[in-house]
Tab-separated table of N, CA and C in Angstrom:
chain	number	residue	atom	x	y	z
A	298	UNK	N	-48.927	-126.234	-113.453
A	298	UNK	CA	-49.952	-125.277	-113.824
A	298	UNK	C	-50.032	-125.244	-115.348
A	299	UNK	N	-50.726	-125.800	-115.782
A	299	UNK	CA	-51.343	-125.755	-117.246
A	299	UNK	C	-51.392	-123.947	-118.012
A	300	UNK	N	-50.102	-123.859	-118.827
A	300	UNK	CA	-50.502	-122.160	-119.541
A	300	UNK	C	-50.837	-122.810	-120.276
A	301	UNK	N	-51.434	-121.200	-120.923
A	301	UNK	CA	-52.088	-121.357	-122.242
A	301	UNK	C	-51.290	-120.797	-123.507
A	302	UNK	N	-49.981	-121.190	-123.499
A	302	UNK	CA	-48.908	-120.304	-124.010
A	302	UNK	C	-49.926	-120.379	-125.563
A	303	UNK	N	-49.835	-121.087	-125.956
A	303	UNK	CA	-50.130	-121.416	-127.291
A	303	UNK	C	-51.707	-120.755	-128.013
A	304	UNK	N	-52.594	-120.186	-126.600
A	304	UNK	CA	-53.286	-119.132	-126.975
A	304	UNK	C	-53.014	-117.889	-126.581
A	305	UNK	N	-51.911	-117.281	-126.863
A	305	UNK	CA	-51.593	-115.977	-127.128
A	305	UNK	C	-52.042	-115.507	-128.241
A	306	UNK	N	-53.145	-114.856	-127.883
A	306	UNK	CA	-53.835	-113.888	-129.028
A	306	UNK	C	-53.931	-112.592	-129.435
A	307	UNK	N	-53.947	-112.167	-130.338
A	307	UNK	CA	-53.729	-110.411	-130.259
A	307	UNK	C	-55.587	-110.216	-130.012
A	308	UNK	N	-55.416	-108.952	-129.241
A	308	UNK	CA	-56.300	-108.380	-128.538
A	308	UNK	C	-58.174	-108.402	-129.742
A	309	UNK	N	-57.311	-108.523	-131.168
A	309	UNK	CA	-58.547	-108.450	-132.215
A	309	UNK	C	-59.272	-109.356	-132.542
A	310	UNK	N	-58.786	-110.729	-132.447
A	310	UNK	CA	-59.182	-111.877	-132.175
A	310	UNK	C	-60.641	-112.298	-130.987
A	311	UNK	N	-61.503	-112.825	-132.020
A	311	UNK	CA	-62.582	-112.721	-131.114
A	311	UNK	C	-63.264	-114.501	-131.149
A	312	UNK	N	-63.020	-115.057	-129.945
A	312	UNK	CA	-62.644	-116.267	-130.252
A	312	UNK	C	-64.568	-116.214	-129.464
A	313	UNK	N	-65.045	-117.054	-129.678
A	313	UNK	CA	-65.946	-117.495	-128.868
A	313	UNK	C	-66.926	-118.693	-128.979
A	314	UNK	N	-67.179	-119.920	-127.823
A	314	UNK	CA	-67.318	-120.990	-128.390
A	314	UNK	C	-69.120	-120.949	-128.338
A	315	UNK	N	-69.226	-121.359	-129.696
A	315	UNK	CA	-70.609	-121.735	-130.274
A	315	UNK	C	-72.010	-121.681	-129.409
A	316	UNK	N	-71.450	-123.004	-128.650
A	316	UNK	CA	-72.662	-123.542	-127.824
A	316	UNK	C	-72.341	-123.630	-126.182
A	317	UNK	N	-71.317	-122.928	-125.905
A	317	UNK	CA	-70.928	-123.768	-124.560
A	317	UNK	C	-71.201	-122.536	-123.556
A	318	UNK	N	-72.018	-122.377	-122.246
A	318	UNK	CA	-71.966	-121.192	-121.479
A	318	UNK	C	-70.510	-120.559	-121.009
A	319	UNK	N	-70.438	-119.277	-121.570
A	319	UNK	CA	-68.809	-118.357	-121.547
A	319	UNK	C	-68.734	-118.946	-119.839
A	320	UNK	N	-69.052	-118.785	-118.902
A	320	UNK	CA	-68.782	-118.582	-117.492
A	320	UNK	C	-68.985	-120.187	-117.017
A	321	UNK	N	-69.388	-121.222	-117.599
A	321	UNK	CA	-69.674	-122.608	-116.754
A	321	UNK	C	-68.305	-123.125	-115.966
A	322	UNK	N	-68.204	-123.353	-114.582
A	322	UNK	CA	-67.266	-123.757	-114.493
A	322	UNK	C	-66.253	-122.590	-113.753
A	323	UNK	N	-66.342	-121.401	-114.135
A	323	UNK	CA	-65.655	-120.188	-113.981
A	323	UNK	C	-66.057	-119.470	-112.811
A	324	UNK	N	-65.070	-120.072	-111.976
A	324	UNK	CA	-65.033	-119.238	-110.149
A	324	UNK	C	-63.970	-118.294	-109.942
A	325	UNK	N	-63.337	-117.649	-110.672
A	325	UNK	CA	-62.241	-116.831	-110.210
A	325	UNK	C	-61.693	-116.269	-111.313
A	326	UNK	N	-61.530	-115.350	-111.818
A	326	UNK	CA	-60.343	-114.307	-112.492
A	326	UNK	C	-59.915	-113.115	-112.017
A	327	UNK	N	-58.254	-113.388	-112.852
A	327	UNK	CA	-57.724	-112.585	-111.530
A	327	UNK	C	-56.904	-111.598	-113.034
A	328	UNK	N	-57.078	-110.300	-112.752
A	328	UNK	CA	-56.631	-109.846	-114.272
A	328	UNK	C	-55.197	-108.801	-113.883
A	329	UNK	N	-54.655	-108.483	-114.603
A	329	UNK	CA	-52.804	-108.204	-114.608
A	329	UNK	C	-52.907	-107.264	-115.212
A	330	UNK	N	-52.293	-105.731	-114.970
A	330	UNK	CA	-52.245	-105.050	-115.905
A	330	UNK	C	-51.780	-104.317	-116.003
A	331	UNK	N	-51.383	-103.045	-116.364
A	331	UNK	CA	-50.918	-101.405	-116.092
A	331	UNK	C	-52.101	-100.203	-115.990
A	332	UNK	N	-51.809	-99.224	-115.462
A	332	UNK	CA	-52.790	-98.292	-115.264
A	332	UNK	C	-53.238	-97.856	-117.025
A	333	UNK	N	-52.199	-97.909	-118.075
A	333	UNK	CA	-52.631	-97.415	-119.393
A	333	UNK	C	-53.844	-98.765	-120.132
A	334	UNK	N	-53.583	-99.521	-119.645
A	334	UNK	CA	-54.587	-100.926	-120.273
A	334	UNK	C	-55.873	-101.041	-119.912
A	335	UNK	N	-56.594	-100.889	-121.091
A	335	UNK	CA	-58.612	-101.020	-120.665
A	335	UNK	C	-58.474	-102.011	-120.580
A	336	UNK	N	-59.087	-103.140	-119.471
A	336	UNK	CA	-59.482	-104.266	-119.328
A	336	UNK	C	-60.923	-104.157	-119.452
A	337	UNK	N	-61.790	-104.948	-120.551
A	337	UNK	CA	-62.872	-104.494	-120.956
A	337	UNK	C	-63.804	-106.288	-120.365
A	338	UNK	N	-65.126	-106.228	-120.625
A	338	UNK	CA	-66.222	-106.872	-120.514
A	338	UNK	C	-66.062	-108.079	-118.620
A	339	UNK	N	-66.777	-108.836	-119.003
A	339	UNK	CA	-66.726	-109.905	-117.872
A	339	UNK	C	-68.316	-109.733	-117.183
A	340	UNK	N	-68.370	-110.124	-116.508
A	340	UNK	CA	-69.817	-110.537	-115.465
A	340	UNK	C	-69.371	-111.041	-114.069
A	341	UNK	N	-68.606	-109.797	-113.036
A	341	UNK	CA	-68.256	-110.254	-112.239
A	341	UNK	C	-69.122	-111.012	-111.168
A	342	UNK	N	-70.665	-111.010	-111.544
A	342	UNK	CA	-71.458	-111.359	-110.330
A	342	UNK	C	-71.502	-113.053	-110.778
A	343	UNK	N	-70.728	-113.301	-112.234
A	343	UNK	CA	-70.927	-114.954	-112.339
A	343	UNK	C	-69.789	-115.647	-111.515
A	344	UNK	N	-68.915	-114.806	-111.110
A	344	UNK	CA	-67.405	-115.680	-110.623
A	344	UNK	C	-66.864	-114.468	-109.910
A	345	UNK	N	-65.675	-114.890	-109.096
A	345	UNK	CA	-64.985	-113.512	-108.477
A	345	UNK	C	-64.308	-112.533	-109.340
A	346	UNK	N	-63.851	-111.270	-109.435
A	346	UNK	CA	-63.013	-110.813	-110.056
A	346	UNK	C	-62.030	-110.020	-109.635
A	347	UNK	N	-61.009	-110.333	-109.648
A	347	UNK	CA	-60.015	-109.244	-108.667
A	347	UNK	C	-58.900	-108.618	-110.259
A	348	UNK	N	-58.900	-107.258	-110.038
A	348	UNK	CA	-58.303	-106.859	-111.331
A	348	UNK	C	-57.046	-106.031	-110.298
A	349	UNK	N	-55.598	-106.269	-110.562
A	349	UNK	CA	-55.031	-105.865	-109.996
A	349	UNK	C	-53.772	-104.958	-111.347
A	350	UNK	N	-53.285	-103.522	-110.602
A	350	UNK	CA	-52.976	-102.455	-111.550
A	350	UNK	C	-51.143	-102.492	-110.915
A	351	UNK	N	-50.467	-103.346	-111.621
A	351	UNK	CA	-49.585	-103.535	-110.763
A	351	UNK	C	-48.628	-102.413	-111.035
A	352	UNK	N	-48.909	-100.915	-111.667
A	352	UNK	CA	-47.960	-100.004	-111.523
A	352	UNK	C	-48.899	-99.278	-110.156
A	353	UNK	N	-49.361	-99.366	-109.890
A	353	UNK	CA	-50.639	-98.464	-109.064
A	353	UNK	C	-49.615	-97.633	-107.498
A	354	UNK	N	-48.383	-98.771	-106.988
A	354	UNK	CA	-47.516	-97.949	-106.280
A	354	UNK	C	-47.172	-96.572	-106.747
A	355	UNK	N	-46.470	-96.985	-107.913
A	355	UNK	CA	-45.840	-95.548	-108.856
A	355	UNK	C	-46.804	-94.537	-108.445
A	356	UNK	N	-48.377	-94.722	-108.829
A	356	UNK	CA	-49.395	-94.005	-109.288
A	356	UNK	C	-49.805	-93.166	-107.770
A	357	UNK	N	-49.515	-94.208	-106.868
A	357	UNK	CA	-49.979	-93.414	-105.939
A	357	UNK	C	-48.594	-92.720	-105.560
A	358	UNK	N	-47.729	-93.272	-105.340
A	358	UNK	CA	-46.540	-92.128	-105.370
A	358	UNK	C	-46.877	-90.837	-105.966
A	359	UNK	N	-46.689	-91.050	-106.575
A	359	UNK	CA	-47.093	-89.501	-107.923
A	359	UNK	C	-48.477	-88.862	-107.143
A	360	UNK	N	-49.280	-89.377	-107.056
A	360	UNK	CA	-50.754	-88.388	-106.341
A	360	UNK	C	-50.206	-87.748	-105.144
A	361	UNK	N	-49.391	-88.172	-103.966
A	361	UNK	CA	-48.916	-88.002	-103.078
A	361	UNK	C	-47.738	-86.755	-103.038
A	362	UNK	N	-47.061	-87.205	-103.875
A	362	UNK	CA	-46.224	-85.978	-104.610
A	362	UNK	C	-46.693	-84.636	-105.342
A	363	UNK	N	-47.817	-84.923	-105.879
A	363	UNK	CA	-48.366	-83.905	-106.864
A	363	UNK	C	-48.834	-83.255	-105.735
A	364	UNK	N	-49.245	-83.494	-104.871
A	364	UNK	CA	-50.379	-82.460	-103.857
A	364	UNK	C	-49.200	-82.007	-102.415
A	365	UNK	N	-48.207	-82.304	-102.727
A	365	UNK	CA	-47.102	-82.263	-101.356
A	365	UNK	C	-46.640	-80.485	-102.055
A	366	UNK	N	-46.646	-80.123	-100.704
A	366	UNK	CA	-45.658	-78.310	-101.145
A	366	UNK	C	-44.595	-78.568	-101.349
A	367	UNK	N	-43.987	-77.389	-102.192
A	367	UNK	CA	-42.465	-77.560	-102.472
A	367	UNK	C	-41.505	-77.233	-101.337
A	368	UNK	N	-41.414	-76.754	-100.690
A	368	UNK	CA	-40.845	-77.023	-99.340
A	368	UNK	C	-40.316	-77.629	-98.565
A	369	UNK	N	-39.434	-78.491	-98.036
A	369	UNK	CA	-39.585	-79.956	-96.962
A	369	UNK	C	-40.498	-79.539	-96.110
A	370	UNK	N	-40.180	-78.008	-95.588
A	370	UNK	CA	-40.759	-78.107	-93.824
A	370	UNK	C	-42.786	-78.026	-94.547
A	371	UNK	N	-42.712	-76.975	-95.286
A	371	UNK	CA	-44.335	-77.115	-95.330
A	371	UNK	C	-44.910	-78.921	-95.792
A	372	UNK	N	-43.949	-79.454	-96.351
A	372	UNK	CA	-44.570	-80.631	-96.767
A	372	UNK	C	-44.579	-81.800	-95.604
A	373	UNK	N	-43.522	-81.468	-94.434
A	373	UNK	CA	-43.668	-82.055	-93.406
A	373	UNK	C	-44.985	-81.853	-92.787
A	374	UNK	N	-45.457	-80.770	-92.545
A	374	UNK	CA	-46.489	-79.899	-91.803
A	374	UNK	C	-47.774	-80.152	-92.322
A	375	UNK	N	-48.271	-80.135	-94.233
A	375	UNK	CA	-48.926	-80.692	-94.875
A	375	UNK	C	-49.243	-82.255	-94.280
A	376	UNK	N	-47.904	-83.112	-94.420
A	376	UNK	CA	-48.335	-84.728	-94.047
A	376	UNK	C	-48.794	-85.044	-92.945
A	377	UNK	N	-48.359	-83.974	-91.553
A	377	UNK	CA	-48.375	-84.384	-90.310
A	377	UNK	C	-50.395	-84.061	-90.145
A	378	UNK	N	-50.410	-82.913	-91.026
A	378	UNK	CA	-52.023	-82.495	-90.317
A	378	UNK	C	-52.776	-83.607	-91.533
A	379	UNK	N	-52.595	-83.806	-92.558
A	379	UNK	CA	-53.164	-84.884	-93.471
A	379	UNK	C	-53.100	-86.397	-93.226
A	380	UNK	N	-52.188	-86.823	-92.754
A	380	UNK	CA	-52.196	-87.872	-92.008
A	380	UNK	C	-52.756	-89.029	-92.396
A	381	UNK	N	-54.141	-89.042	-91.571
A	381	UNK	CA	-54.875	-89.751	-91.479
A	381	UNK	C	-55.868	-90.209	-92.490
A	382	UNK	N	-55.939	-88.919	-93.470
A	382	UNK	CA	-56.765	-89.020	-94.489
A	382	UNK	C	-56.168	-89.629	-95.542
A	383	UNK	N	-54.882	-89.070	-95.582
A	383	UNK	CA	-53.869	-89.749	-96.558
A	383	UNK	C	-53.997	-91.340	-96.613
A	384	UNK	N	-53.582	-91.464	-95.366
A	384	UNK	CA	-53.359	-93.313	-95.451
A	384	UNK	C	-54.913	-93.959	-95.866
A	385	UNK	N	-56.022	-93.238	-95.401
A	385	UNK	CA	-57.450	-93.319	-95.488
A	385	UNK	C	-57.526	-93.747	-97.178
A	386	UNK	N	-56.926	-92.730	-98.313
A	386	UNK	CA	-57.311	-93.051	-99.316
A	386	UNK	C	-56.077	-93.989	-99.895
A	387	UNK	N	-54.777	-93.818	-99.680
A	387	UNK	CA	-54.181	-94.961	-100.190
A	387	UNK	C	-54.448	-96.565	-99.818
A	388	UNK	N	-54.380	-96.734	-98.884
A	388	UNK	CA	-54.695	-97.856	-98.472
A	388	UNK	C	-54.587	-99.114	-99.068
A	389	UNK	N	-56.002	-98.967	-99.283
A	389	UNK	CA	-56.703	-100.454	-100.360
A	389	UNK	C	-55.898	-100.040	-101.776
A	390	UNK	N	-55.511	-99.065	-102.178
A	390	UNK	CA	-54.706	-99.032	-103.801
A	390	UNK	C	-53.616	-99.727	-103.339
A	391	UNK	N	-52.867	-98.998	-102.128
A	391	UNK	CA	-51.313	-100.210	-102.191
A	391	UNK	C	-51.479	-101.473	-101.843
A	392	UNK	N	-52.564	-101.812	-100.867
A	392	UNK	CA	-52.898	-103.269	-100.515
A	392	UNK	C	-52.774	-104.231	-102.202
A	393	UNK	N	-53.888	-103.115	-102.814
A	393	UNK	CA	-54.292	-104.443	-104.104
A	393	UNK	C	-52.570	-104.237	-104.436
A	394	UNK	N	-52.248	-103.187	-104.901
A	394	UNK	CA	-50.957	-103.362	-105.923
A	394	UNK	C	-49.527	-104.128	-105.232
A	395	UNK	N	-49.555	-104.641	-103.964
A	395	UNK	CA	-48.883	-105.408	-103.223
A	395	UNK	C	-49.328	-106.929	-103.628
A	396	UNK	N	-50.579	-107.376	-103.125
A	396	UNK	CA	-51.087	-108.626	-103.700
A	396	UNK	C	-50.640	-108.935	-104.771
A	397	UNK	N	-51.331	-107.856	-105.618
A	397	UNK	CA	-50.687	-107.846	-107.290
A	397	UNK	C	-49.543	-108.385	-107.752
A	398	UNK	N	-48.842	-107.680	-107.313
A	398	UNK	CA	-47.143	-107.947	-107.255
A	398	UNK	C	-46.901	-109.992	-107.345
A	399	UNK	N	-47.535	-109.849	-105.972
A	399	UNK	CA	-47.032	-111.104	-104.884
A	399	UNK	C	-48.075	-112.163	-105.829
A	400	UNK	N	-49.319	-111.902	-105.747
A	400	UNK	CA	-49.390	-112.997	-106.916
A	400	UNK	C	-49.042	-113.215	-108.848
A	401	UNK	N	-48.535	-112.015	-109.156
A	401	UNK	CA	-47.860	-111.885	-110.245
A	401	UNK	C	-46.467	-112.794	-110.196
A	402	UNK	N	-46.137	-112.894	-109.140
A	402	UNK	CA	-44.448	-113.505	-108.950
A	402	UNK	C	-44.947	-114.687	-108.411
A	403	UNK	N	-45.928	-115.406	-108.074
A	403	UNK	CA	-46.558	-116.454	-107.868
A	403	UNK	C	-46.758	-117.217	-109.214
A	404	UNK	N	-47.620	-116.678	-110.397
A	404	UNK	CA	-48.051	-117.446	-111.591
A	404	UNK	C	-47.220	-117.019	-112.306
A	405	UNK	N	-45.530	-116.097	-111.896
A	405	UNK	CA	-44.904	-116.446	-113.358
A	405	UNK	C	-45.179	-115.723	-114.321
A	406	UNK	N	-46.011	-114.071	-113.841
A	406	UNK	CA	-46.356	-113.514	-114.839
A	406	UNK	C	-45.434	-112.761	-115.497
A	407	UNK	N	-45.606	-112.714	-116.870
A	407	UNK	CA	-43.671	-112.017	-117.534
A	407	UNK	C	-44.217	-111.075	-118.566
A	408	UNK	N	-45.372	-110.721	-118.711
A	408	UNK	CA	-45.804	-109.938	-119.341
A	408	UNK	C	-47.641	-109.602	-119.415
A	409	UNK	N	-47.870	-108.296	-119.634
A	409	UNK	CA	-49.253	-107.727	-119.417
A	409	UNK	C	-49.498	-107.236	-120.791
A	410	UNK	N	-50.604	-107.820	-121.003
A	410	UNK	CA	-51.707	-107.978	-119.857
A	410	UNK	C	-52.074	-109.426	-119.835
A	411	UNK	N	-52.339	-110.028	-118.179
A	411	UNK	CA	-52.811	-111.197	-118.355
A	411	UNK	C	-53.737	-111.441	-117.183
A	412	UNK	N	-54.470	-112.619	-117.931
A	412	UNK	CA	-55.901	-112.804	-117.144
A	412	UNK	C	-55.904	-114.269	-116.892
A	413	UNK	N	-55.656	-114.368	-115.403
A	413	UNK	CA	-55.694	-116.064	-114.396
A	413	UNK	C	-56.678	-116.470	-114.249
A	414	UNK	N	-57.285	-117.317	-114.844
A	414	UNK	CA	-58.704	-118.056	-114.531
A	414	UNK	C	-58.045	-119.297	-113.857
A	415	UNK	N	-58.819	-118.838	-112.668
A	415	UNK	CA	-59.244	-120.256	-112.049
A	415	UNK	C	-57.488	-120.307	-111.177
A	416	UNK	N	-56.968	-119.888	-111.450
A	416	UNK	CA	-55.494	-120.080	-110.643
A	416	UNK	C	-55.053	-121.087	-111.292
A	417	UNK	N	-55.039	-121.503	-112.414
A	417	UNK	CA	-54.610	-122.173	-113.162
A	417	UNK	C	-54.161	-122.142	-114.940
A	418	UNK	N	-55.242	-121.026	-115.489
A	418	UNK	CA	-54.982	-120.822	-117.287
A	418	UNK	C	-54.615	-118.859	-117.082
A	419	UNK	N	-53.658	-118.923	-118.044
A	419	UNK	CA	-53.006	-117.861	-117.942
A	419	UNK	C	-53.289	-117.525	-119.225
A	420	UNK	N	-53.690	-116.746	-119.632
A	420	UNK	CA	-53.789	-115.817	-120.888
A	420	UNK	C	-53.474	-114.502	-120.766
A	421	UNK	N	-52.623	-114.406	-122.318
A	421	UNK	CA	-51.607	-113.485	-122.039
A	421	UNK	C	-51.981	-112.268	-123.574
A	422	UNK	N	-52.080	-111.448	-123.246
A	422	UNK	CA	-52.273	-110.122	-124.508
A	422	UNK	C	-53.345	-109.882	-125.064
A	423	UNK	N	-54.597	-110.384	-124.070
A	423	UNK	CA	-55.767	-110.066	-124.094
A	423	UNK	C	-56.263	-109.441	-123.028
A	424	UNK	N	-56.940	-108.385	-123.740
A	424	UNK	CA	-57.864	-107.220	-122.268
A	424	UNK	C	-58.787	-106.952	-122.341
A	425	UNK	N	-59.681	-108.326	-122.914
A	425	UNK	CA	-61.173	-108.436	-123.232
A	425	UNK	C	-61.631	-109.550	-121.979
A	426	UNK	N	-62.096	-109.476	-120.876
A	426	UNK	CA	-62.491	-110.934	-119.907
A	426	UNK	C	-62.952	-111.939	-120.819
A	427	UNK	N	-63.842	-111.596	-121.408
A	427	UNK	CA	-64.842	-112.666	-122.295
A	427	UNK	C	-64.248	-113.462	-122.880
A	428	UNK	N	-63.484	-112.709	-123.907
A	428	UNK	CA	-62.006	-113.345	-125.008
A	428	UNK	C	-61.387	-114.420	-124.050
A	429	UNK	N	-60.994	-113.923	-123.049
A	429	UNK	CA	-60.002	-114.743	-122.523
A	429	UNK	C	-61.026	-116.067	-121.662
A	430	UNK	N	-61.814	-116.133	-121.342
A	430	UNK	CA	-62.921	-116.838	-120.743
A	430	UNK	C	-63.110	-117.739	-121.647
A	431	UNK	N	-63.473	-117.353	-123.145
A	431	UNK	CA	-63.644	-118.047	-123.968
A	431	UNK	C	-62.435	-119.158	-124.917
A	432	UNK	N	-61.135	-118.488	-124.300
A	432	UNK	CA	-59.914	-119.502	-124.634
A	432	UNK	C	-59.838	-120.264	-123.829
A	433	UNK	N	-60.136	-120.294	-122.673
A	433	UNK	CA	-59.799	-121.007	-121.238
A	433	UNK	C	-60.981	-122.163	-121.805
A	434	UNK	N	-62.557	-121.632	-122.003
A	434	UNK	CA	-63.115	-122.998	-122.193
A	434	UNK	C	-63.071	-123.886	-123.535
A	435	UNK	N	-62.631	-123.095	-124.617
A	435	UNK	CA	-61.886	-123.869	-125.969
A	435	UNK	C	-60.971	-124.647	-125.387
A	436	UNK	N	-60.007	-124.323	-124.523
A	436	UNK	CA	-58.892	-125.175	-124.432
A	436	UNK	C	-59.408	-126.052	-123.624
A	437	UNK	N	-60.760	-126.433	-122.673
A	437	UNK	CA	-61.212	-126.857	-121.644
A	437	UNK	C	-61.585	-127.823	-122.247
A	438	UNK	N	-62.679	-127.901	-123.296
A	438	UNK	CA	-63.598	-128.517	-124.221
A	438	UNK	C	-62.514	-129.497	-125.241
A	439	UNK	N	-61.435	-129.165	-125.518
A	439	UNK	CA	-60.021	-129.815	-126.257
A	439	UNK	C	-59.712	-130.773	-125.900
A	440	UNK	N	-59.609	-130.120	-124.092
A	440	UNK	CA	-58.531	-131.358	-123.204
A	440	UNK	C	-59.941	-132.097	-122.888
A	441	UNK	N	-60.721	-131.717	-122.566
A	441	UNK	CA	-62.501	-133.153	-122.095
A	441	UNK	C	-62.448	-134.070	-123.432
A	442	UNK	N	-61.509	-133.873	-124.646
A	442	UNK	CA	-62.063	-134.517	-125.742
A	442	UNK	C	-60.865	-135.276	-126.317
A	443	UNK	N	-59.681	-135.546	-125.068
A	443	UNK	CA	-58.707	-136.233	-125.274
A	443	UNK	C	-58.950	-137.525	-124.645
């Protein structure tokens, strides 16, 4: 798997290539992050985008907790009649933040924020899509010119 160690950029860095369409080529990003990190721009209707919040367990822990009585027995009694609604809204948050996980420990990810294009270029300390779109095809346009 081809990283892009060597474009590790700080977030101010605004790389973008001249003439070349940001998205050509670009079927998939998959973005890494924490609940405190803006992941900013992109055009998800040009390619897929799956943005996954890999503290988001914690997060829903904590929502779950915050609204539970202090009690055991009332908080038993609370979960038993809530139930259904409960699992209703967690759901899809622990689903993604499971994936998350599982493909985070898949590409080797060792630090956030990072954005997988293509299941293959990893860019790492950028939380701009575009930015990082635009290193993936600099480095694209590099290697076509070897």
């Amino acid at each position: 798997m081809p990283w892009l160690a060597g474009w590790i950029l700080a977030a101010s860095v605004h790389a973008q290539p001249a003439s070349t369409d940001l998205y050509r080529g670009i079927t998939k990003v998959e973005v890494f992050a924490n609940s405190a990190m803006v992941i900013t721009g992109g055009e998800p209707l040009r390619y897929q985008l799956a943005i996954y919040r890999l503290d988001a367990l914690k997060n829903v822990e904590a929502a779950i907790n915050q609204r539970l009585p202090k009690t055991e027995a009332a908080a038993r009694a609370y979960f038993q009649a809530n139930q259904a609604e409960i699992k209703k809204q967690i759901t899809p948050h622990v689903l993604s933040a499971a994936n998350g996980i599982a493909l985070a420990r898949h590409y080797k990810i060792d630090r956030l924020p990072a954005i997988v294009v293509d299941g293959a270029n990893v860019i790492y300390g950028v939380p701009d899509v575009p930015q990082a779109l635009a290193l993936v095809q600099q480095h694209r346009a590099a290697a076509a010119k070897r």
